[in-house]
Amino acid sequence: MWVKQVNFVSATGNGTKSMKYLGTAIVIVALFAISTTANATPVTNVALNKQVTLEGIFFTPYTWGHGSGSYPTKPTTPAAKQALADTVTDGKFKHDGAQWNKKTVWWDTHNRPPAYVNIELGGTFYLESFIVQADDNDAYLLEYWNLNALNWATAWNVPNVDWRDGVNLWGMQTRPNDDDDDDDDDDEHGDDDGDARYVLGTPIKTTKLRLSGVGGDKYYSTSEIQAFGYKAHDDDDHESHEVPEPSTLFLLGTGVVAGGLFRRKARNS
Ligand SMILES: [Ca+2]
Ligand SMILES: [Ca+2]
Ligand SMILES: [Ca+2]
């Protein structure tokens, strides 16, 4: 929003006294397009290059694989582990059907507690749609931090796509569909235009997301999580208090102007 300062000058010309009392009225004009109309704000992947942390046991056991040349990726240092974690928000998709545990963030929850791929958005955002690339034969739960209830809540039940449209899919698969997959088989690019998203009925407001596996064969992996939205206008306040609605500010501004005009009229009469 912008704030316009309006100085009221006495119409009589010798109104030093009037001006002294009238002072300055501040008119607050809210740009409704920014504050209340979501569609007017550019929507981008606000998870892009944001911080990813892995909570739980990842990258083990490392013997699972398809044989020679397709051994699973098993990072041996914290830096290597973090580098793999960072691929979840690097904006790049694997090719359709890429091996689930090669150059991906992968985990196994057999006889283990759940593990979480956490994404810190670095601010407060409204999120309206998502894309997730993950192993085909499991469902996943994408959750967001509910700023009012202070707990995790469901953003998207990412479906199991072991089979889709009568086809037995394999390996890394993008949900809701594969429009964004990397076509070059080099696992590094993808088209990244985000043209096939899971769209929420109502945007959610949050600061962080997390992904976990549910059902399936408990061998989980993800290679890309994208969250489309825009920064909350009251981001600086976080959840400490609510900012008045623009309509309220407009009424307050109108009141200041009306009060100033009334006093001026009384003084001049
Ligand atoms: Ca990626
Ligand atoms: Ca399958
Ligand atoms: Ca699986």
Short mmCIF file of C-alpha atoms in Angstrom, two decimals, residues 138-230:
data_model
loop_
_atom_site.label_atom_id
_atom_site.label_comp_id
_atom_site.label_asym_id
_atom_site.label_seq_id
_atom_site.Cartn_x
_atom_site.Cartn_y
_atom_site.Cartn_z
CA ASP A 138 4.10 -44.82 -2.61
CA ALA A 139 1.80 -42.09 -1.42
CA TYR A 140 3.30 -39.06 0.30
CA LEU A 141 1.99 -36.53 2.75
CA LEU A 142 2.92 -32.90 2.15
CA GLU A 143 2.21 -30.87 5.27
CA TYR A 144 2.40 -27.18 6.15
CA TRP A 145 2.91 -25.49 9.48
CA ASN A 146 -0.43 -24.05 10.57
CA LEU A 147 0.40 -20.63 12.03
CA ASN A 148 -2.84 -20.39 14.01
CA ALA A 149 -3.04 -23.89 15.48
CA LEU A 150 0.75 -24.23 15.70
CA ASN A 151 0.77 -27.75 14.34
CA TRP A 152 1.33 -29.60 11.08
CA ALA A 153 -1.66 -29.82 8.76
CA THR A 154 -2.23 -31.53 5.43
CA ALA A 155 -1.44 -29.49 2.35
CA TRP A 156 -1.66 -32.34 -0.17
CA ASN A 157 -2.11 -36.09 -0.08
CA VAL A 158 0.34 -36.83 -2.88
CA PRO A 159 -1.03 -39.93 -4.64
CA ASN A 160 0.59 -43.28 -5.25
CA VAL A 161 1.06 -43.58 -9.03
CA ASP A 162 2.42 -47.14 -9.20
CA TRP A 163 -0.06 -47.47 -12.05
CA ARG A 164 -1.48 -44.54 -13.98
CA ASP A 165 -3.89 -44.73 -16.90
CA GLY A 166 -3.31 -48.47 -17.17
CA VAL A 167 0.47 -48.11 -17.35
CA ASN A 168 2.81 -49.56 -14.72
CA LEU A 169 5.02 -46.59 -13.96
CA TRP A 170 8.51 -46.93 -12.58
CA GLY A 171 10.90 -44.90 -10.46
CA MET A 172 10.68 -41.15 -10.09
CA GLN A 173 7.28 -39.77 -11.09
CA THR A 174 5.97 -36.22 -10.96
CA ARG A 175 2.59 -35.46 -9.44
CA PRO A 176 -0.02 -34.38 -10.36
CA ASN A 177 1.36 -35.40 -13.80
CA ASP A 178 4.62 -35.68 -15.68
CA ASP A 179 4.53 -32.49 -17.74
CA ASP A 180 7.56 -31.11 -15.92
CA ASP A 181 9.83 -34.14 -16.15
CA ASP A 182 13.27 -33.87 -17.65
CA ASP A 183 13.06 -35.13 -21.22
CA ASP A 184 16.79 -35.39 -21.83
CA ASP A 185 17.47 -38.30 -19.52
CA ASP A 186 20.30 -36.36 -17.90
CA ASP A 187 18.49 -35.96 -14.59
CA GLU A 188 19.42 -32.32 -14.33
CA HIS A 189 17.04 -30.02 -16.10
CA GLY A 190 13.36 -30.67 -16.56
CA ASP A 191 11.24 -28.00 -18.15
CA ASP A 192 10.50 -26.32 -14.83
CA ASP A 193 7.58 -24.31 -16.11
CA GLY A 194 5.31 -25.64 -13.41
CA ASP A 195 2.42 -25.98 -15.79
CA ALA A 196 0.83 -28.98 -14.09
CA ARG A 197 0.14 -28.30 -10.43
CA TYR A 198 -2.06 -29.58 -7.68
CA VAL A 199 -4.16 -26.49 -6.88
CA LEU A 200 -5.69 -25.91 -3.46
CA GLY A 201 -9.27 -24.68 -3.13
CA THR A 202 -8.09 -21.99 -0.74
CA PRO A 203 -4.50 -20.76 -0.36
CA ILE A 204 -2.74 -21.69 2.87
CA LYS A 205 -0.55 -19.33 4.87
CA THR A 206 2.65 -20.79 6.25
CA THR A 207 6.38 -20.58 6.86
CA LYS A 208 7.47 -24.17 6.24
CA LEU A 209 6.59 -27.51 4.64
CA ARG A 210 7.49 -31.14 5.20
CA LEU A 211 7.14 -34.33 3.16
CA SER A 212 6.87 -37.87 4.51
CA GLY A 213 6.04 -41.23 2.97
CA VAL A 214 2.78 -43.05 3.70
CA GLY A 215 1.90 -46.57 2.60
CA GLY A 216 3.49 -48.04 -0.48
CA ASP A 217 6.56 -50.23 -0.08
CA LYS A 218 8.20 -47.94 2.52
CA TYR A 219 11.14 -47.28 0.17
CA TYR A 220 10.61 -43.59 -0.34
CA SER A 221 12.37 -40.88 -2.28
CA THR A 222 11.89 -37.38 -3.59
CA SER A 223 13.81 -35.29 -6.09
CA GLU A 224 11.75 -32.09 -6.30
CA ILE A 225 9.15 -30.24 -4.25
CA GLN A 226 7.68 -27.00 -5.57
CA ALA A 227 5.24 -24.71 -3.78
CA PHE A 228 3.65 -21.88 -5.74
CA GLY A 229 2.47 -18.77 -3.98
CA TYR A 230 3.37 -15.27 -2.90
#
